[in-house]
Each structure stands twice: as C-alpha cells, then as structure tokens.
PDB file of N, CA and C in Angstrom:
ATOM      1  N   LEU A 437     -42.124 -10.245 -37.544  1.00  0.00           N
ATOM      2  CA  LEU A 437     -42.052  -8.955 -36.851  1.00  0.00           C
ATOM      3  C   LEU A 437     -41.583  -9.214 -35.431  1.00  0.00           C
ATOM      4  N   SER A 438     -40.550  -8.542 -35.038  1.00  0.00           N
ATOM      5  CA  SER A 438     -40.011  -8.700 -33.692  1.00  0.00           C
ATOM      6  C   SER A 438     -40.740  -7.784 -32.730  1.00  0.00           C
ATOM      7  N   LEU A 439     -41.145  -8.341 -31.601  1.00  0.00           N
ATOM      8  CA  LEU A 439     -41.798  -7.526 -30.595  1.00  0.00           C
ATOM      9  C   LEU A 439     -40.805  -6.640 -29.879  1.00  0.00           C
ATOM     10  N   GLY A 440     -39.523  -6.927 -30.057  1.00  0.00           N
ATOM     11  CA  GLY A 440     -38.496  -6.122 -29.434  1.00  0.00           C
ATOM     12  C   GLY A 440     -38.149  -4.889 -30.244  1.00  0.00           C
ATOM     13  N   LEU A 441     -38.889  -4.630 -31.281  1.00  0.00           N
ATOM     14  CA  LEU A 441     -38.625  -3.486 -32.145  1.00  0.00           C
ATOM     15  C   LEU A 441     -38.811  -2.194 -31.373  1.00  0.00           C
ATOM     16  N   ILE A 442     -37.836  -1.319 -31.493  1.00  0.00           N
ATOM     17  CA  ILE A 442     -37.925  -0.016 -30.843  1.00  0.00           C
ATOM     18  C   ILE A 442     -37.938   1.038 -31.933  1.00  0.00           C
ATOM     19  N   LEU A 443     -38.876   1.913 -31.843  1.00  0.00           N
ATOM     20  CA  LEU A 443     -38.984   2.994 -32.811  1.00  0.00           C
ATOM     21  C   LEU A 443     -38.605   4.298 -32.134  1.00  0.00           C
ATOM     22  N   LEU A 444     -37.702   5.028 -32.746  1.00  0.00           N
ATOM     23  CA  LEU A 444     -37.366   6.348 -32.238  1.00  0.00           C
ATOM     24  C   LEU A 444     -38.175   7.363 -33.024  1.00  0.00           C
ATOM     25  N   LEU A 445     -38.934   8.131 -32.313  1.00  0.00           N
ATOM     26  CA  LEU A 445     -39.796   9.122 -32.959  1.00  0.00           C
ATOM     27  C   LEU A 445     -39.561  10.474 -32.331  1.00  0.00           C
ATOM     28  N   GLN A 446     -39.530  11.490 -33.128  1.00  0.00           N
ATOM     29  CA  GLN A 446     -39.504  12.852 -32.604  1.00  0.00           C
ATOM     30  C   GLN A 446     -40.953  13.301 -32.533  1.00  0.00           C
ATOM     31  N   SER A 447     -41.409  13.559 -31.330  1.00  0.00           N
ATOM     32  CA  SER A 447     -42.802  13.987 -31.203  1.00  0.00           C
ATOM     33  C   SER A 447     -42.912  15.474 -31.476  1.00  0.00           C
ATOM     34  N   TRP A 448     -44.037  15.870 -31.999  1.00  0.00           N
ATOM     35  CA  TRP A 448     -44.310  17.261 -32.315  1.00  0.00           C
ATOM     36  C   TRP A 448     -45.664  17.597 -31.724  1.00  0.00           C
ATOM     37  N   THR A 449     -46.008  18.823 -31.757  1.00  0.00           N
ATOM     38  CA  THR A 449     -47.327  19.198 -31.258  1.00  0.00           C
ATOM     39  C   THR A 449     -48.390  18.722 -32.240  1.00  0.00           C
ATOM     40  N   SER A 450     -49.563  18.556 -31.740  1.00  0.00           N
ATOM     41  CA  SER A 450     -50.670  18.086 -32.572  1.00  0.00           C
ATOM     42  C   SER A 450     -50.910  19.003 -33.756  1.00  0.00           C
ATOM     43  N   ALA A 451     -50.720  20.290 -33.564  1.00  0.00           N
ATOM     44  CA  ALA A 451     -50.969  21.247 -34.651  1.00  0.00           C
ATOM     45  C   ALA A 451     -49.953  21.106 -35.773  1.00  0.00           C
ATOM     46  N   GLN A 452     -48.727  20.668 -35.458  1.00  0.00           N
ATOM     47  CA  GLN A 452     -47.687  20.574 -36.474  1.00  0.00           C
ATOM     48  C   GLN A 452     -47.837  19.341 -37.358  1.00  0.00           C
ATOM     49  N   THR A 453     -48.121  18.203 -36.780  1.00  0.00           N
ATOM     50  CA  THR A 453     -48.120  16.973 -37.567  1.00  0.00           C
ATOM     51  C   THR A 453     -49.370  16.136 -37.414  1.00  0.00           C
ATOM     52  N   GLY A 454     -50.291  16.546 -36.614  1.00  0.00           N
ATOM     53  CA  GLY A 454     -51.467  15.733 -36.410  1.00  0.00           C
ATOM     54  C   GLY A 454     -51.236  14.572 -35.445  1.00  0.00           C
ATOM     55  N   TRP A 455     -50.229  14.719 -34.543  1.00  0.00           N
ATOM     56  CA  TRP A 455     -49.996  13.691 -33.528  1.00  0.00           C
ATOM     57  C   TRP A 455     -51.299  13.467 -32.798  1.00  0.00           C
ATOM     58  N   PRO A 456     -51.799  12.243 -32.760  1.00  0.00           N
ATOM     59  CA  PRO A 456     -53.116  12.010 -32.152  1.00  0.00           C
ATOM     60  C   PRO A 456     -53.099  12.219 -30.638  1.00  0.00           C
ATOM     61  N   THR A 457     -54.201  12.697 -30.141  1.00  0.00           N
ATOM     62  CA  THR A 457     -54.383  12.837 -28.705  1.00  0.00           C
ATOM     63  C   THR A 457     -55.030  11.558 -28.200  1.00  0.00           C
ATOM     64  N   TRP A 458     -54.386  10.931 -27.211  1.00  0.00           N
ATOM     65  CA  TRP A 458     -54.893   9.680 -26.658  1.00  0.00           C
ATOM     66  C   TRP A 458     -54.459   9.571 -25.209  1.00  0.00           C
ATOM     67  N   SER A 459     -55.069   8.641 -24.508  1.00  0.00           N
ATOM     68  CA  SER A 459     -54.653   8.331 -23.140  1.00  0.00           C
ATOM     69  C   SER A 459     -54.685   6.824 -22.969  1.00  0.00           C
ATOM     70  N   ALA A 460     -53.876   6.343 -22.031  1.00  0.00           N
ATOM     71  CA  ALA A 460     -53.802   4.906 -21.765  1.00  0.00           C
ATOM     72  C   ALA A 460     -53.532   4.706 -20.276  1.00  0.00           C
ATOM     73  N   PRO A 461     -54.035   3.609 -19.699  1.00  0.00           N
ATOM     74  CA  PRO A 461     -53.767   3.358 -18.277  1.00  0.00           C
ATOM     75  C   PRO A 461     -52.316   2.952 -18.060  1.00  0.00           C
ATOM     76  N   THR A 462     -51.748   3.366 -16.929  1.00  0.00           N
ATOM     77  CA  THR A 462     -50.389   2.994 -16.573  1.00  0.00           C
ATOM     78  C   THR A 462     -50.413   1.829 -15.587  1.00  0.00           C
ATOM     79  N   VAL A 463     -49.258   1.268 -15.329  1.00  0.00           N
ATOM     80  CA  VAL A 463     -49.139   0.184 -14.349  1.00  0.00           C
ATOM     81  C   VAL A 463     -49.582   0.674 -12.969  1.00  0.00           C
ATOM     82  N   GLU A 464     -49.319   1.954 -12.701  1.00  0.00           N
ATOM     83  CA  GLU A 464     -49.680   2.527 -11.408  1.00  0.00           C
ATOM     84  C   GLU A 464     -51.170   2.817 -11.271  1.00  0.00           C
ATOM     85  N   GLY A 465     -51.925   2.655 -12.363  1.00  0.00           N
ATOM     86  CA  GLY A 465     -53.364   2.880 -12.316  1.00  0.00           C
ATOM     87  C   GLY A 465     -53.793   4.288 -12.667  1.00  0.00           C
ATOM     88  N   THR A 466     -52.862   5.119 -13.117  1.00  0.00           N
ATOM     89  CA  THR A 466     -53.209   6.466 -13.547  1.00  0.00           C
ATOM     90  C   THR A 466     -53.338   6.482 -15.068  1.00  0.00           C
ATOM     91  N   ASP A 467     -53.771   7.596 -15.602  1.00  0.00           N
ATOM     92  CA  ASP A 467     -53.870   7.734 -17.058  1.00  0.00           C
ATOM     93  C   ASP A 467     -52.661   8.500 -17.580  1.00  0.00           C
ATOM     94  N   PHE A 468     -52.084   8.008 -18.672  1.00  0.00           N
ATOM     95  CA  PHE A 468     -51.003   8.690 -19.367  1.00  0.00           C
ATOM     96  C   PHE A 468     -51.618   9.364 -20.578  1.00  0.00           C
ATOM     97  N   HIS A 469     -51.306  10.648 -20.785  1.00  0.00           N
ATOM     98  CA  HIS A 469     -51.878  11.404 -21.894  1.00  0.00           C
ATOM     99  C   HIS A 469     -50.798  11.750 -22.909  1.00  0.00           C
ATOM    100  N   SER A 470     -51.111  11.582 -24.174  1.00  0.00           N
ATOM    101  CA  SER A 470     -50.143  11.857 -25.237  1.00  0.00           C
ATOM    102  C   SER A 470     -49.715  13.318 -25.264  1.00  0.00           C
ATOM    103  N   ARG A 471     -50.518  14.212 -24.718  1.00  0.00           N
ATOM    104  CA  ARG A 471     -50.140  15.632 -24.695  1.00  0.00           C
ATOM    105  C   ARG A 471     -48.818  15.844 -23.944  1.00  0.00           C
ATOM    106  N   SER A 472     -48.480  14.951 -23.019  1.00  0.00           N
ATOM    107  CA  SER A 472     -47.238  15.102 -22.252  1.00  0.00           C
ATOM    108  C   SER A 472     -46.006  14.766 -23.096  1.00  0.00           C
ATOM    109  N   LEU A 473     -46.189  14.273 -24.318  1.00  0.00           N
ATOM    110  CA  LEU A 473     -45.069  13.912 -25.188  1.00  0.00           C
ATOM    111  C   LEU A 473     -44.600  15.065 -26.066  1.00  0.00           C
ATOM    112  N   GLU A 474     -45.323  16.143 -26.082  1.00  0.00           N
ATOM    113  CA  GLU A 474     -44.986  17.255 -26.964  1.00  0.00           C
ATOM    114  C   GLU A 474     -43.580  17.767 -26.675  1.00  0.00           C
ATOM    115  N   GLY A 475     -42.764  17.860 -27.726  1.00  0.00           N
ATOM    116  CA  GLY A 475     -41.413  18.364 -27.612  1.00  0.00           C
ATOM    117  C   GLY A 475     -40.389  17.354 -27.136  1.00  0.00           C
ATOM    118  N   LYS A 476     -40.794  16.103 -26.998  1.00  0.00           N
ATOM    119  CA  LYS A 476     -39.875  15.074 -26.514  1.00  0.00           C
ATOM    120  C   LYS A 476     -39.513  14.082 -27.619  1.00  0.00           C
ATOM    121  N   VAL A 477     -38.356  13.456 -27.457  1.00  0.00           N
ATOM    122  CA  VAL A 477     -37.998  12.305 -28.276  1.00  0.00           C
ATOM    123  C   VAL A 477     -38.640  11.102 -27.598  1.00  0.00           C
ATOM    124  N   VAL A 478     -39.332  10.288 -28.375  1.00  0.00           N
ATOM    125  CA  VAL A 478     -40.094   9.178 -27.816  1.00  0.00           C
ATOM    126  C   VAL A 478     -39.519   7.855 -28.311  1.00  0.00           C
ATOM    127  N   VAL A 479     -39.256   6.948 -27.359  1.00  0.00           N
ATOM    128  CA  VAL A 479     -38.836   5.583 -27.678  1.00  0.00           C
ATOM    129  C   VAL A 479     -40.026   4.693 -27.356  1.00  0.00           C
ATOM    130  N   ILE A 480     -40.492   3.946 -28.353  1.00  0.00           N
ATOM    131  CA  ILE A 480     -41.649   3.075 -28.156  1.00  0.00           C
ATOM    132  C   ILE A 480     -41.194   1.627 -28.197  1.00  0.00           C
ATOM    133  N   SER A 481     -41.604   0.876 -27.196  1.00  0.00           N
ATOM    134  CA  SER A 481     -41.296  -0.546 -27.129  1.00  0.00           C
ATOM    135  C   SER A 481     -42.598  -1.322 -26.984  1.00  0.00           C
ATOM    136  N   VAL A 482     -42.799  -2.295 -27.842  1.00  0.00           N
ATOM    137  CA  VAL A 482     -43.948  -3.193 -27.738  1.00  0.00           C
ATOM    138  C   VAL A 482     -43.385  -4.531 -27.281  1.00  0.00           C
ATOM    139  N   TRP A 483     -43.892  -5.042 -26.169  1.00  0.00           N
ATOM    140  CA  TRP A 483     -43.274  -6.226 -25.573  1.00  0.00           C
ATOM    141  C   TRP A 483     -44.338  -7.165 -25.003  1.00  0.00           C
ATOM    142  N   ALA A 484     -43.881  -8.345 -24.607  1.00  0.00           N
ATOM    143  CA  ALA A 484     -44.734  -9.330 -23.938  1.00  0.00           C
ATOM    144  C   ALA A 484     -43.862 -10.161 -23.005  1.00  0.00           C
ATOM    145  N   SER A 485     -44.441 -10.629 -21.928  1.00  0.00           N
ATOM    146  CA  SER A 485     -43.678 -11.380 -20.931  1.00  0.00           C
ATOM    147  C   SER A 485     -43.146 -12.698 -21.486  1.00  0.00           C
ATOM    148  N   TRP A 486     -43.780 -13.244 -22.505  1.00  0.00           N
ATOM    149  CA  TRP A 486     -43.348 -14.523 -23.079  1.00  0.00           C
ATOM    150  C   TRP A 486     -42.232 -14.353 -24.110  1.00  0.00           C
ATOM    151  N   CYS A 487     -41.786 -13.121 -24.352  1.00  0.00           N
ATOM    152  CA  CYS A 487     -40.748 -12.824 -25.339  1.00  0.00           C
ATOM    153  C   CYS A 487     -39.417 -12.611 -24.606  1.00  0.00           C
ATOM    154  N   PRO A 488     -38.471 -13.568 -24.707  1.00  0.00           N
ATOM    155  CA  PRO A 488     -37.205 -13.451 -23.970  1.00  0.00           C
ATOM    156  C   PRO A 488     -36.418 -12.180 -24.301  1.00  0.00           C
ATOM    157  N   SER A 489     -36.328 -11.814 -25.560  1.00  0.00           N
ATOM    158  CA  SER A 489     -35.563 -10.609 -25.900  1.00  0.00           C
ATOM    159  C   SER A 489     -36.256  -9.349 -25.377  1.00  0.00           C
ATOM    160  N   CYS A 490     -37.575  -9.379 -25.310  1.00  0.00           N
ATOM    161  CA  CYS A 490     -38.310  -8.236 -24.758  1.00  0.00           C
ATOM    162  C   CYS A 490     -37.992  -8.073 -23.273  1.00  0.00           C
ATOM    163  N   ARG A 491     -37.988  -9.174 -22.540  1.00  0.00           N
ATOM    164  CA  ARG A 491     -37.686  -9.117 -21.110  1.00  0.00           C
ATOM    165  C   ARG A 491     -36.266  -8.631 -20.865  1.00  0.00           C
ATOM    166  N   ARG A 492     -35.325  -9.024 -21.730  1.00  0.00           N
ATOM    167  CA  ARG A 492     -33.930  -8.580 -21.575  1.00  0.00           C
ATOM    168  C   ARG A 492     -33.773  -7.085 -21.825  1.00  0.00           C
ATOM    169  N   GLN A 493     -34.586  -6.529 -22.709  1.00  0.00           N
ATOM    170  CA  GLN A 493     -34.418  -5.116 -23.023  1.00  0.00           C
ATOM    171  C   GLN A 493     -35.091  -4.188 -22.015  1.00  0.00           C
ATOM    172  N   MET A 494     -36.001  -4.690 -21.201  1.00  0.00           N
ATOM    173  CA  MET A 494     -36.721  -3.831 -20.263  1.00  0.00           C
ATOM    174  C   MET A 494     -35.786  -3.093 -19.300  1.00  0.00           C
ATOM    175  N   PRO A 495     -34.788  -3.739 -18.676  1.00  0.00           N
ATOM    176  CA  PRO A 495     -33.883  -2.984 -17.802  1.00  0.00           C
ATOM    177  C   PRO A 495     -33.088  -1.921 -18.568  1.00  0.00           C
ATOM    178  N   LEU A 496     -32.742  -2.203 -19.813  1.00  0.00           N
ATOM    179  CA  LEU A 496     -32.013  -1.220 -20.624  1.00  0.00           C
ATOM    180  C   LEU A 496     -32.882  -0.001 -20.933  1.00  0.00           C
ATOM    181  N   LEU A 497     -34.140  -0.235 -21.228  1.00  0.00           N
ATOM    182  CA  LEU A 497     -35.054   0.872 -21.501  1.00  0.00           C
ATOM    183  C   LEU A 497     -35.293   1.696 -20.241  1.00  0.00           C
ATOM    184  N   SER A 498     -35.390   1.028 -19.110  1.00  0.00           N
ATOM    185  CA  SER A 498     -35.558   1.728 -17.842  1.00  0.00           C
ATOM    186  C   SER A 498     -34.344   2.599 -17.542  1.00  0.00           C
ATOM    187  N   GLN A 499     -33.161   2.053 -17.768  1.00  0.00           N
ATOM    188  CA  GLN A 499     -31.927   2.811 -17.559  1.00  0.00           C
ATOM    189  C   GLN A 499     -31.858   4.001 -18.530  1.00  0.00           C
ATOM    190  N   LEU A 500     -32.246   3.782 -19.774  1.00  0.00           N
ATOM    191  CA  LEU A 500     -32.264   4.856 -20.762  1.00  0.00           C
ATOM    192  C   LEU A 500     -33.182   5.980 -20.301  1.00  0.00           C
ATOM    193  N   GLN A 501     -34.376   5.637 -19.852  1.00  0.00           N
ATOM    194  CA  GLN A 501     -35.336   6.637 -19.375  1.00  0.00           C
ATOM    195  C   GLN A 501     -34.770   7.400 -18.181  1.00  0.00           C
ATOM    196  N   ASN A 502     -34.218   6.670 -17.226  1.00  0.00           N
ATOM    197  CA  ASN A 502     -33.715   7.312 -16.013  1.00  0.00           C
ATOM    198  C   ASN A 502     -32.514   8.213 -16.283  1.00  0.00           C
ATOM    199  N   SER A 503     -31.646   7.811 -17.185  1.00  0.00           N
ATOM    200  CA  SER A 503     -30.440   8.593 -17.427  1.00  0.00           C
ATOM    201  C   SER A 503     -30.660   9.784 -18.368  1.00  0.00           C
ATOM    202  N   HIS A 504     -31.758   9.790 -19.114  1.00  0.00           N
ATOM    203  CA  HIS A 504     -32.004  10.884 -20.058  1.00  0.00           C
ATOM    204  C   HIS A 504     -33.333  11.596 -19.812  1.00  0.00           C
ATOM    205  N   PHE A 505     -33.885  11.428 -18.636  1.00  0.00           N
ATOM    206  CA  PHE A 505     -35.182  12.033 -18.333  1.00  0.00           C
ATOM    207  C   PHE A 505     -35.138  13.548 -18.503  1.00  0.00           C
ATOM    208  N   ASN A 506     -34.079  14.177 -18.039  1.00  0.00           N
ATOM    209  CA  ASN A 506     -33.960  15.637 -18.143  1.00  0.00           C
ATOM    210  C   ASN A 506     -33.643  16.099 -19.560  1.00  0.00           C
ATOM    211  N   ASP A 507     -33.307  15.176 -20.454  1.00  0.00           N
ATOM    212  CA  ASP A 507     -33.003  15.502 -21.850  1.00  0.00           C
ATOM    213  C   ASP A 507     -34.233  15.443 -22.737  1.00  0.00           C
ATOM    214  N   LYS A 508     -35.401  15.426 -22.120  1.00  0.00           N
ATOM    215  CA  LYS A 508     -36.675  15.383 -22.854  1.00  0.00           C
ATOM    216  C   LYS A 508     -36.813  14.095 -23.671  1.00  0.00           C
ATOM    217  N   LEU A 509     -36.440  12.981 -23.074  1.00  0.00           N
ATOM    218  CA  LEU A 509     -36.625  11.674 -23.697  1.00  0.00           C
ATOM    219  C   LEU A 509     -37.686  10.923 -22.902  1.00  0.00           C
ATOM    220  N   GLN A 510     -38.614  10.278 -23.594  1.00  0.00           N
ATOM    221  CA  GLN A 510     -39.668   9.513 -22.937  1.00  0.00           C
ATOM    222  C   GLN A 510     -39.702   8.112 -23.530  1.00  0.00           C
ATOM    223  N   VAL A 511     -39.621   7.099 -22.679  1.00  0.00           N
ATOM    224  CA  VAL A 511     -39.742   5.710 -23.100  1.00  0.00           C
ATOM    225  C   VAL A 511     -41.169   5.265 -22.814  1.00  0.00           C
ATOM    226  N   LEU A 512     -41.842   4.752 -23.830  1.00  0.00           N
ATOM    227  CA  LEU A 512     -43.182   4.190 -23.675  1.00  0.00           C
ATOM    228  C   LEU A 512     -43.104   2.698 -23.959  1.00  0.00           C
ATOM    229  N   SER A 513     -43.608   1.896 -23.041  1.00  0.00           N
ATOM    230  CA  SER A 513     -43.633   0.446 -23.227  1.00  0.00           C
ATOM    231  C   SER A 513     -45.077  -0.012 -23.247  1.00  0.00           C
ATOM    232  N   PHE A 514     -45.449  -0.682 -24.325  1.00  0.00           N
ATOM    233  CA  PHE A 514     -46.804  -1.208 -24.472  1.00  0.00           C
ATOM    234  C   PHE A 514     -46.738  -2.719 -24.389  1.00  0.00           C
ATOM    235  N   SER A 515     -47.424  -3.280 -23.421  1.00  0.00           N
ATOM    236  CA  SER A 515     -47.413  -4.724 -23.215  1.00  0.00           C
ATOM    237  C   SER A 515     -48.550  -5.385 -23.982  1.00  0.00           C
ATOM    238  N   LEU A 516     -48.234  -6.527 -24.590  1.00  0.00           N
ATOM    239  CA  LEU A 516     -49.251  -7.320 -25.273  1.00  0.00           C
ATOM    240  C   LEU A 516     -49.889  -8.353 -24.352  1.00  0.00           C
ATOM    241  N   ASP A 517     -49.399  -8.435 -23.117  1.00  0.00           N
ATOM    242  CA  ASP A 517     -49.958  -9.377 -22.151  1.00  0.00           C
ATOM    243  C   ASP A 517     -51.375  -8.979 -21.785  1.00  0.00           C
ATOM    244  N   ARG A 518     -52.195  -9.969 -21.549  1.00  0.00           N
ATOM    245  CA  ARG A 518     -53.584  -9.701 -21.181  1.00  0.00           C
ATOM    246  C   ARG A 518     -53.750  -9.535 -19.679  1.00  0.00           C
ATOM    247  N   SER A 519     -52.873 -10.123 -18.898  1.00  0.00           N
ATOM    248  CA  SER A 519     -52.972 -10.047 -17.440  1.00  0.00           C
ATOM    249  C   SER A 519     -52.087  -8.917 -16.911  1.00  0.00           C
ATOM    250  N   PRO A 520     -52.628  -8.073 -16.033  1.00  0.00           N
ATOM    251  CA  PRO A 520     -51.816  -7.001 -15.458  1.00  0.00           C
ATOM    252  C   PRO A 520     -50.674  -7.510 -14.595  1.00  0.00           C
ATOM    253  N   ASP A 521     -50.714  -8.778 -14.197  1.00  0.00           N
ATOM    254  CA  ASP A 521     -49.644  -9.353 -13.371  1.00  0.00           C
ATOM    255  C   ASP A 521     -48.316  -9.357 -14.115  1.00  0.00           C
ATOM    256  N   HIS A 522     -48.314  -9.331 -15.426  1.00  0.00           N
ATOM    257  CA  HIS A 522     -47.087  -9.403 -16.223  1.00  0.00           C
ATOM    258  C   HIS A 522     -46.511  -8.047 -16.578  1.00  0.00           C
ATOM    259  N   HIS A 523     -47.164  -6.970 -16.174  1.00  0.00           N
ATOM    260  CA  HIS A 523     -46.775  -5.645 -16.631  1.00  0.00           C
ATOM    261  C   HIS A 523     -45.695  -4.959 -15.817  1.00  0.00           C
ATOM    262  N   GLU A 524     -45.117  -5.610 -14.859  1.00  0.00           N
ATOM    263  CA  GLU A 524     -44.102  -4.950 -14.034  1.00  0.00           C
ATOM    264  C   GLU A 524     -42.720  -5.296 -14.466  1.00  0.00           C
TER     265      GLU A 524
END
C-alpha cells in the first residue's frame, strides 16, 4: 500500500450518505471539523516524512488547494508521523 495514495471523494451532507462527523487537530493548533467539507470535492492524502514520494507530492497538493480553493475543493493531509515537528 502506497502512502502516497490520493483518494478523490465527493463529499455529501451527513443526511445524504452518512458522512461521519469528526474533528481533528490542525498544524496551527485549531480543530478541523468534517462539517466544513459538505458540498466540496475532497482530496485525501496520507503521508509520512520518511516517505520520499509523499514529501514530493506535498507542494503539488498545496498548489492544487491554493489554485482551486474557490472551486469548492479541499485537500486533507493526514500525517503518520508521531512528532509534530514533521507536520509542516
């Protein structure tokens, strides 16, 4: 299984498909809530600092998010690193 796997998902409201409601801490120290994904196309990336291909794709995902932010696209990156020092 490649950690560089990206899944494109069309998010729907919880009432339509049972999209789970969850929250997770961000790098900035705030909480991200899944409710903010409603109506957006979601790109999910699972990565780790020790994965070379994962590190190479991070700037591309950032560019994708920045260039399509107004198009209702959201990039979510989940790090497998245990230390917060690797999450930037």
